[in-house]
Tab-separated table of N, CA and C in Angstrom:
chain	number	residue	atom	x	y	z
A	294	GLN	N	73.667	20.786	5.834
A	294	GLN	CA	72.613	20.476	4.915
A	294	GLN	C	71.270	20.959	5.472
A	295	VAL	N	70.417	21.359	4.551
A	295	VAL	CA	69.070	21.774	4.911
A	295	VAL	C	68.171	20.554	4.869
A	296	GLN	N	67.372	20.386	5.899
A	296	GLN	CA	66.433	19.281	5.930
A	296	GLN	C	65.086	19.754	6.453
A	297	LEU	N	64.039	19.401	5.731
A	297	LEU	CA	62.677	19.691	6.134
A	297	LEU	C	61.926	18.371	6.233
A	298	VAL	N	61.255	18.153	7.340
A	298	VAL	CA	60.535	16.905	7.566
A	298	VAL	C	59.113	17.222	7.962
A	299	GLU	N	58.171	16.804	7.120
A	299	GLU	CA	56.757	17.019	7.386
A	299	GLU	C	56.179	15.846	8.171
A	300	SER	N	55.136	16.145	8.922
A	300	SER	CA	54.417	15.112	9.641
A	300	SER	C	52.989	15.581	9.876
A	301	GLY	N	52.139	14.667	10.299
A	301	GLY	CA	50.778	15.008	10.663
A	301	GLY	C	49.715	14.625	9.663
A	302	GLY	N	50.116	14.121	8.510
A	302	GLY	CA	49.139	13.717	7.520
A	302	GLY	C	48.399	12.465	7.940
A	303	GLY	N	47.350	12.154	7.190
A	303	GLY	CA	46.564	10.975	7.482
A	303	GLY	C	45.228	11.015	6.784
A	304	LEU	N	44.366	10.097	7.174
A	304	LEU	CA	43.023	9.984	6.616
A	304	LEU	C	42.033	10.695	7.525
A	305	VAL	N	41.271	11.618	6.957
A	305	VAL	CA	40.252	12.343	7.707
A	305	VAL	C	38.962	12.374	6.911
A	306	GLN	N	37.851	12.519	7.614
A	306	GLN	CA	36.551	12.608	6.964
A	306	GLN	C	36.283	14.023	6.476
A	307	PRO	N	35.444	14.179	5.460
A	307	PRO	CA	35.052	15.520	5.031
A	307	PRO	C	34.517	16.332	6.208
A	308	GLY	N	34.929	17.591	6.266
A	308	GLY	CA	34.564	18.442	7.380
A	308	GLY	C	35.516	18.370	8.552
A	309	GLY	N	36.452	17.453	8.495
A	309	GLY	CA	37.389	17.268	9.580
A	309	GLY	C	38.522	18.269	9.573
A	310	SER	N	39.400	18.119	10.552
A	310	SER	CA	40.523	19.022	10.748
A	310	SER	C	41.812	18.237	10.907
A	311	LEU	N	42.910	18.903	10.604
A	311	LEU	CA	44.215	18.266	10.698
A	311	LEU	C	45.270	19.348	10.851
A	312	ARG	N	46.314	19.042	11.594
A	312	ARG	CA	47.474	19.934	11.692
A	312	ARG	C	48.687	19.254	11.094
A	313	LEU	N	49.296	19.905	10.119
A	313	LEU	CA	50.552	19.456	9.555
A	313	LEU	C	51.706	20.232	10.175
A	314	SER	N	52.827	19.551	10.363
A	314	SER	CA	54.008	20.173	10.927
A	314	SER	C	55.194	19.979	9.995
A	315	CYS	N	56.086	20.936	10.000
A	315	CYS	CA	57.323	20.855	9.237
A	315	CYS	C	58.460	21.270	10.142
A	316	SER	N	59.380	20.351	10.377
A	316	SER	CA	60.538	20.600	11.211
A	316	SER	C	61.738	20.911	10.332
A	317	ALA	N	62.412	22.022	10.609
A	317	ALA	CA	63.530	22.476	9.788
A	317	ALA	C	64.840	22.367	10.547
A	318	SER	N	65.894	22.022	9.818
A	318	SER	CA	67.231	22.006	10.383
A	318	SER	C	68.223	22.440	9.319
A	319	GLY	N	69.388	22.885	9.744
A	319	GLY	CA	70.433	23.270	8.812
A	319	GLY	C	70.254	24.636	8.177
A	320	ILE	N	69.342	25.433	8.687
A	320	ILE	CA	69.119	26.772	8.163
A	320	ILE	C	68.962	27.760	9.311
A	321	ARG	N	69.199	29.028	8.987
A	321	ARG	CA	68.870	30.096	9.928
A	321	ARG	C	67.382	30.353	9.776
A	322	PHE	N	66.622	29.586	10.493
A	322	PHE	CA	65.189	29.480	10.274
A	322	PHE	C	64.488	30.836	10.291
A	323	SER	N	64.839	31.669	11.240
A	323	SER	CA	64.169	32.957	11.378
A	323	SER	C	64.456	33.905	10.221
A	324	GLN	N	65.416	33.570	9.381
A	324	GLN	CA	65.830	34.429	8.279
A	324	GLN	C	65.203	34.044	6.936
A	325	VAL	N	64.383	33.015	6.909
A	325	VAL	CA	63.825	32.547	5.651
A	325	VAL	C	62.315	32.454	5.725
A	326	GLY	N	61.702	32.733	4.580
A	326	GLY	CA	60.285	32.485	4.449
A	326	GLY	C	60.022	30.997	4.289
A	327	MET	N	58.829	30.584	4.677
A	327	MET	CA	58.439	29.184	4.579
A	327	MET	C	57.094	29.095	3.879
A	328	ALA	N	56.874	27.991	3.209
A	328	ALA	CA	55.633	27.820	2.463
A	328	ALA	C	55.178	26.373	2.487
A	329	TRP	N	53.896	26.195	2.239
A	329	TRP	CA	53.309	24.890	2.009
A	329	TRP	C	52.799	24.824	0.577
A	330	TYR	N	53.083	23.705	-0.079
A	330	TYR	CA	52.542	23.375	-1.383
A	330	TYR	C	51.877	22.009	-1.286
A	331	ARG	N	51.053	21.705	-2.265
A	331	ARG	CA	50.451	20.377	-2.301
A	331	ARG	C	50.356	19.883	-3.737
A	332	GLN	N	50.331	18.576	-3.878
A	332	GLN	CA	50.186	17.954	-5.179
A	332	GLN	C	49.044	16.945	-5.113
A	333	PRO	N	47.875	17.323	-5.649
A	333	PRO	CA	46.758	16.378	-5.690
A	333	PRO	C	47.060	15.232	-6.650
A	334	PRO	N	46.349	14.122	-6.527
A	334	PRO	CA	46.594	12.984	-7.424
A	334	PRO	C	46.411	13.386	-8.880
A	335	GLY	N	47.399	13.072	-9.696
A	335	GLY	CA	47.318	13.330	-11.121
A	335	GLY	C	47.420	14.782	-11.534
A	336	ARG	N	47.776	15.657	-10.619
A	336	ARG	CA	47.868	17.083	-10.931
A	336	ARG	C	49.224	17.639	-10.536
A	337	GLN	N	49.523	18.823	-11.049
A	337	GLN	CA	50.775	19.486	-10.724
A	337	GLN	C	50.739	20.050	-9.310
A	338	ARG	N	51.913	20.268	-8.784
A	338	ARG	CA	52.057	20.905	-7.483
A	338	ARG	C	51.452	22.303	-7.509
A	339	GLU	N	50.793	22.677	-6.435
A	339	GLU	CA	50.174	23.980	-6.354
A	339	GLU	C	50.489	24.648	-5.019
A	340	PHE	N	50.531	25.948	-5.054
A	340	PHE	CA	50.793	26.747	-3.871
A	340	PHE	C	49.623	26.682	-2.910
A	341	VAL	N	49.930	26.617	-1.625
A	341	VAL	CA	48.906	26.586	-0.590
A	341	VAL	C	48.982	27.811	0.306
A	342	ALA	N	50.145	28.032	0.917
A	342	ALA	CA	50.270	29.117	1.880
A	342	ALA	C	51.726	29.498	2.050
A	343	LEU	N	51.949	30.740	2.403
A	343	LEU	CA	53.282	31.291	2.612
A	343	LEU	C	53.300	32.092	3.896
A	344	ILE	N	54.398	31.994	4.626
A	344	ILE	CA	54.613	32.852	5.781
A	344	ILE	C	56.007	33.450	5.673
A	345	THR	N	56.091	34.769	5.793
A	345	THR	CA	57.351	35.471	5.651
A	345	THR	C	58.118	35.484	6.956
A	346	THR	N	59.316	36.077	6.902
A	346	THR	CA	60.120	36.215	8.107
A	346	THR	C	59.451	37.115	9.142
A	347	ASN	N	58.587	37.986	8.688
A	347	ASN	CA	57.846	38.866	9.582
A	347	ASN	C	56.471	38.326	9.943
A	348	SER	N	56.222	37.068	9.566
A	348	SER	CA	54.969	36.375	9.866
A	348	SER	C	53.764	36.945	9.132
A	349	SER	N	54.011	37.638	8.024
A	349	SER	CA	52.917	37.941	7.115
A	349	SER	C	52.552	36.666	6.368
A	350	THR	N	51.293	36.536	5.983
A	350	THR	CA	50.827	35.306	5.350
A	350	THR	C	50.113	35.571	4.043
A	351	VAL	N	50.198	34.599	3.153
A	351	VAL	CA	49.501	34.612	1.875
A	351	VAL	C	48.911	33.226	1.669
A	352	TYR	N	47.669	33.172	1.179
A	352	TYR	CA	46.988	31.903	0.977
A	352	TYR	C	46.454	31.779	-0.432
A	353	ALA	N	46.446	30.554	-0.924
A	353	ALA	CA	45.731	30.273	-2.157
A	353	ALA	C	44.238	30.487	-1.935
A	354	HIS	N	43.549	30.918	-2.974
A	354	HIS	CA	42.119	31.169	-2.868
A	354	HIS	C	41.359	29.938	-2.380
A	355	SER	N	41.794	28.760	-2.820
A	355	SER	CA	41.079	27.535	-2.506
A	355	SER	C	41.100	27.177	-1.021
A	356	VAL	N	42.056	27.728	-0.277
A	356	VAL	CA	42.180	27.376	1.138
A	356	VAL	C	41.972	28.556	2.069
A	357	LYS	N	41.872	29.747	1.528
A	357	LYS	CA	41.744	30.937	2.359
A	357	LYS	C	40.492	30.852	3.230
A	358	GLY	N	40.670	31.127	4.507
A	358	GLY	CA	39.584	31.030	5.461
A	358	GLY	C	39.458	29.678	6.115
A	359	ARG	N	40.118	28.663	5.570
A	359	ARG	CA	40.071	27.318	6.128
A	359	ARG	C	41.414	26.856	6.674
A	360	PHE	N	42.497	27.306	6.058
A	360	PHE	CA	43.838	26.900	6.462
A	360	PHE	C	44.550	28.069	7.119
A	361	THR	N	45.415	27.761	8.069
A	361	THR	CA	46.223	28.766	8.737
A	361	THR	C	47.665	28.296	8.806
A	362	ILE	N	48.576	29.100	8.264
A	362	ILE	CA	49.993	28.807	8.371
A	362	ILE	C	50.578	29.615	9.521
A	363	SER	N	51.477	29.001	10.267
A	363	SER	CA	52.126	29.683	11.372
A	363	SER	C	53.540	29.154	11.524
A	364	ARG	N	54.338	29.869	12.297
A	364	ARG	CA	55.714	29.432	12.523
A	364	ARG	C	56.110	29.674	13.965
A	365	ASP	N	57.018	28.834	14.442
A	365	ASP	CA	57.593	28.958	15.763
A	365	ASP	C	59.102	28.973	15.570
A	366	ASN	N	59.689	30.158	15.596
A	366	ASN	CA	61.108	30.289	15.302
A	366	ASN	C	61.990	29.609	16.351
A	367	ALA	N	61.564	29.614	17.592
A	367	ALA	CA	62.339	28.971	18.641
A	367	ALA	C	62.441	27.468	18.418
A	368	LYS	N	61.366	26.870	17.903
A	368	LYS	CA	61.335	25.432	17.646
A	368	LYS	C	61.724	25.077	16.218
A	369	LYS	N	61.923	26.079	15.365
A	369	LYS	CA	62.191	25.862	13.941
A	369	LYS	C	61.112	24.983	13.322
A	370	MET	N	59.879	25.380	13.554
A	370	MET	CA	58.730	24.623	13.070
A	370	MET	C	57.790	25.521	12.276
A	371	VAL	N	57.183	24.951	11.263
A	371	VAL	CA	56.108	25.584	10.505
A	371	VAL	C	54.902	24.666	10.576
A	372	TYR	N	53.730	25.263	10.718
A	372	TYR	CA	52.510	24.488	10.857
A	372	TYR	C	51.493	24.891	9.804
A	373	LEU	N	50.636	23.960	9.468
A	373	LEU	CA	49.487	24.245	8.627
A	373	LEU	C	48.270	23.642	9.300
A	374	ASP	N	47.442	24.498	9.856
A	374	ASP	CA	46.208	24.063	10.498
A	374	ASP	C	45.087	24.097	9.474
A	375	MET	N	44.456	22.962	9.271
A	375	MET	CA	43.447	22.803	8.240
A	375	MET	C	42.121	22.431	8.884
A	376	VAL	N	41.079	23.151	8.529
A	376	VAL	CA	39.735	22.856	8.989
A	376	VAL	C	38.809	22.776	7.794
A	377	SER	N	37.618	22.251	8.027
A	377	SER	CA	36.606	22.111	6.974
A	377	SER	C	37.178	21.447	5.732
A	378	LEU	N	37.877	20.372	5.947
A	378	LEU	CA	38.526	19.676	4.836
A	378	LEU	C	37.502	19.035	3.911
A	379	ASN	N	37.811	19.039	2.636
A	379	ASN	CA	36.972	18.386	1.643
A	379	ASN	C	37.846	17.543	0.727
A	380	SER	N	37.204	16.796	-0.156
A	380	SER	CA	37.942	15.859	-0.997
A	380	SER	C	38.963	16.547	-1.894
A	381	ASP	N	38.721	17.804	-2.242
A	381	ASP	CA	39.671	18.542	-3.074
A	381	ASP	C	40.974	18.850	-2.345
A	382	ASP	N	40.990	18.663	-1.037
A	382	ASP	CA	42.204	18.889	-0.262
A	382	ASP	C	43.108	17.665	-0.229
A	383	THR	N	42.650	16.561	-0.774
A	383	THR	CA	43.464	15.352	-0.822
A	383	THR	C	44.700	15.593	-1.680
A	384	ALA	N	45.870	15.390	-1.098
A	384	ALA	CA	47.117	15.665	-1.798
A	384	ALA	C	48.286	15.268	-0.913
A	385	VAL	N	49.459	15.232	-1.520
A	385	VAL	CA	50.692	15.180	-0.752
A	385	VAL	C	51.103	16.612	-0.463
A	386	TYR	N	51.290	16.924	0.792
A	386	TYR	CA	51.632	18.272	1.221
A	386	TYR	C	53.119	18.356	1.522
A	387	HIS	N	53.769	19.360	0.944
A	387	HIS	CA	55.203	19.575	1.108
A	387	HIS	C	55.458	20.952	1.694
A	388	CYS	N	56.430	21.048	2.578
A	388	CYS	CA	56.893	22.363	2.978
A	388	CYS	C	58.125	22.745	2.170
A	389	HIS	N	58.381	24.049	2.104
A	389	HIS	CA	59.456	24.582	1.284
A	389	HIS	C	60.061	25.771	2.000
A	390	SER	N	61.377	25.875	1.918
A	390	SER	CA	62.082	26.963	2.581
A	390	SER	C	62.838	27.821	1.586
A	391	GLY	N	62.928	29.105	1.871
A	391	GLY	CA	63.873	29.980	1.197
A	391	GLY	C	63.464	30.567	-0.133
A	392	GLY	N	62.224	30.419	-0.552
A	392	GLY	CA	61.797	30.958	-1.828
A	392	GLY	C	62.372	30.170	-2.991
A	393	PRO	N	62.498	30.822	-4.173
A	393	PRO	CA	63.034	30.111	-5.338
A	393	PRO	C	64.403	29.506	-5.051
A	394	GLY	N	64.593	28.267	-5.474
A	394	GLY	CA	65.850	27.587	-5.244
A	394	GLY	C	66.014	27.004	-3.855
A	395	GLY	N	64.957	27.042	-3.070
A	395	GLY	CA	65.014	26.527	-1.723
A	395	GLY	C	64.897	25.018	-1.657
A	396	THR	N	64.650	24.530	-0.465
A	396	THR	CA	64.637	23.102	-0.189
A	396	THR	C	63.217	22.604	0.049
A	397	TRP	N	62.942	21.423	-0.475
A	397	TRP	CA	61.651	20.762	-0.299
A	397	TRP	C	61.731	19.669	0.751
A	398	GLY	N	60.660	19.517	1.500
A	398	GLY	CA	60.521	18.360	2.357
A	398	GLY	C	60.037	17.167	1.572
A	399	GLN	N	59.975	16.019	2.225
A	399	GLN	CA	59.607	14.779	1.531
A	399	GLN	C	58.111	14.639	1.320
A	400	GLY	N	57.330	15.366	2.068
A	400	GLY	CA	55.893	15.355	1.910
A	400	GLY	C	55.178	14.463	2.896
A	401	THR	N	53.923	14.803	3.154
A	401	THR	CA	53.058	13.986	3.984
A	401	THR	C	51.686	13.900	3.323
A	402	GLN	N	51.123	12.711	3.302
A	402	GLN	CA	49.876	12.458	2.583
A	402	GLN	C	48.675	12.860	3.423
A	403	VAL	N	47.789	13.631	2.820
A	403	VAL	CA	46.499	13.962	3.416
A	403	VAL	C	45.416	13.398	2.516
A	404	THR	N	44.581	12.549	3.067
A	404	THR	CA	43.473	11.972	2.319
A	404	THR	C	42.173	12.316	3.025
A	405	VAL	N	41.275	12.969	2.303
A	405	VAL	CA	39.973	13.347	2.841
A	405	VAL	C	38.928	12.487	2.155
A	406	SER	N	38.322	11.601	2.909
A	406	SER	CA	37.375	10.655	2.334
A	406	SER	C	36.465	10.115	3.421
A	407	SER	N	35.238	9.832	3.040
A	407	SER	CA	34.293	9.191	3.934
A	407	SER	C	34.268	7.685	3.737
Protein backbone atom coordinates (compact mmCIF):
# COMPACT_ATOMS: atom_id res chain seq x y z
CA GLN A 1 0.00 0.00 0.00
CA VAL A 2 1.03 3.56 -0.68
CA GLN A 3 1.09 5.83 2.33
CA LEU A 4 1.92 9.52 2.55
CA VAL A 5 2.15 11.21 5.94
CA GLU A 6 2.51 14.97 6.25
CA SER A 7 3.88 16.77 9.26
CA GLY A 8 5.18 20.17 10.29
CA GLY A 9 2.02 22.24 10.23
CA GLY A 10 1.03 24.61 12.98
CA LEU A 11 0.24 28.18 13.93
CA VAL A 12 2.64 30.87 12.70
CA GLN A 13 2.56 34.65 12.62
CA PRO A 14 2.41 36.63 9.38
CA GLY A 15 5.88 36.89 7.92
CA GLY A 16 6.92 33.66 9.57
CA SER A 17 8.38 30.49 8.14
CA LEU A 18 7.53 26.82 8.30
CA ARG A 19 8.78 23.55 6.84
CA LEU A 20 6.30 20.85 5.90
CA SER A 21 7.41 17.26 5.42
CA CYS A 22 5.84 14.33 3.62
CA SER A 23 7.06 10.82 4.31
CA ALA A 24 6.32 8.23 1.62
CA SER A 25 6.17 4.46 1.82
CA GLY A 26 4.98 1.65 -0.43
CA ILE A 27 6.20 3.27 -3.64
CA ARG A 28 9.33 3.41 -5.75
CA PHE A 29 9.80 6.94 -4.56
CA SER A 30 12.51 7.96 -7.00
CA GLN A 31 10.27 6.94 -9.92
CA VAL A 32 7.34 9.25 -9.17
CA GLY A 33 6.69 12.93 -9.19
CA MET A 34 5.49 14.52 -5.98
CA ALA A 35 3.35 17.56 -5.35
CA TRP A 36 1.87 19.75 -2.66
CA TYR A 37 -1.71 20.99 -2.75
CA ARG A 38 -3.65 23.02 -0.24
CA GLN A 39 -7.27 23.62 0.64
CA PRO A 40 -8.03 26.98 2.26
CA PRO A 41 -11.11 27.23 4.49
CA GLY A 42 -14.28 27.17 2.43
CA ARG A 43 -12.44 26.82 -0.87
CA GLN A 44 -11.49 24.07 -3.28
CA ARG A 45 -8.15 22.35 -3.25
CA GLU A 46 -5.50 24.20 -5.21
CA PHE A 47 -2.11 23.33 -6.62
CA VAL A 48 0.92 24.62 -4.75
CA ALA A 49 4.10 23.01 -6.05
CA LEU A 50 5.38 20.06 -8.04
CA ILE A 51 8.72 18.31 -8.17
CA THR A 52 9.49 15.79 -10.90
CA THR A 53 11.65 12.70 -10.82
CA ASN A 54 14.45 14.84 -12.20
CA SER A 55 13.90 17.47 -9.49
CA SER A 56 12.46 20.05 -11.84
CA THR A 57 9.95 22.25 -10.03
CA VAL A 58 6.74 24.10 -10.81
CA TYR A 59 5.00 26.56 -8.49
CA ALA A 60 1.65 28.23 -8.29
CA HIS A 61 1.89 31.96 -8.93
CA SER A 62 0.64 32.70 -5.42
CA VAL A 63 3.63 30.99 -3.78
CA LYS A 64 6.41 31.43 -6.32
CA GLY A 65 9.44 33.03 -4.73
CA ARG A 66 8.24 32.22 -1.21
CA PHE A 67 7.87 28.43 -1.19
CA THR A 68 10.44 25.81 -2.13
CA ILE A 69 9.68 22.17 -2.82
CA SER A 70 12.46 19.61 -2.53
CA ARG A 71 12.91 15.87 -2.26
CA ASP A 72 15.30 13.45 -0.63
CA ASN A 73 15.08 10.15 -2.48
CA ALA A 74 17.24 8.29 0.03
CA LYS A 75 14.85 9.23 2.84
CA LYS A 76 11.70 9.04 0.68
CA MET A 77 10.78 12.52 1.83
CA VAL A 78 9.30 15.59 0.18
CA TYR A 79 9.54 19.01 1.78
CA LEU A 80 7.84 22.35 1.39
CA ASP A 81 9.80 25.24 2.82
CA MET A 82 7.58 28.27 3.28
CA VAL A 83 8.71 31.79 4.06
CA SER A 84 6.98 35.17 4.23
CA LEU A 85 3.74 33.49 5.16
CA ASN A 86 0.53 35.49 5.07
CA SER A 87 -3.08 34.83 5.99
CA ASP A 88 -3.86 33.64 2.45
CA ASP A 89 -1.55 30.69 3.08
CA THR A 90 -3.84 29.34 5.79
CA ALA A 91 -4.99 25.93 4.59
CA VAL A 92 -4.74 22.20 5.02
CA TYR A 93 -1.69 21.13 3.05
CA HIS A 94 -1.62 17.72 1.38
CA CYS A 95 1.11 15.91 -0.47
CA HIS A 96 0.34 13.81 -3.53
CA SER A 97 2.26 11.15 -5.39
CA GLY A 98 2.23 9.80 -8.92
CA GLY A 99 0.29 12.42 -10.87
CA PRO A 100 -3.34 11.74 -11.86
CA GLY A 101 -4.77 8.80 -9.96
CA GLY A 102 -2.07 8.97 -7.33
CA THR A 103 -2.28 8.87 -3.57
CA TRP A 104 -3.09 11.68 -1.15
CA GLY A 105 -1.74 12.20 2.31
CA GLN A 106 -4.02 13.02 5.22
CA GLY A 107 -2.96 16.65 5.37
CA THR A 108 -1.43 19.00 7.89
CA GLN A 109 -2.98 22.28 9.03
CA VAL A 110 -1.14 25.55 8.52
CA THR A 111 -2.65 28.59 10.18
CA VAL A 112 -1.13 32.03 9.67
CA SER A 113 -2.50 34.51 12.16
CA SER A 114 -1.40 37.18 14.58
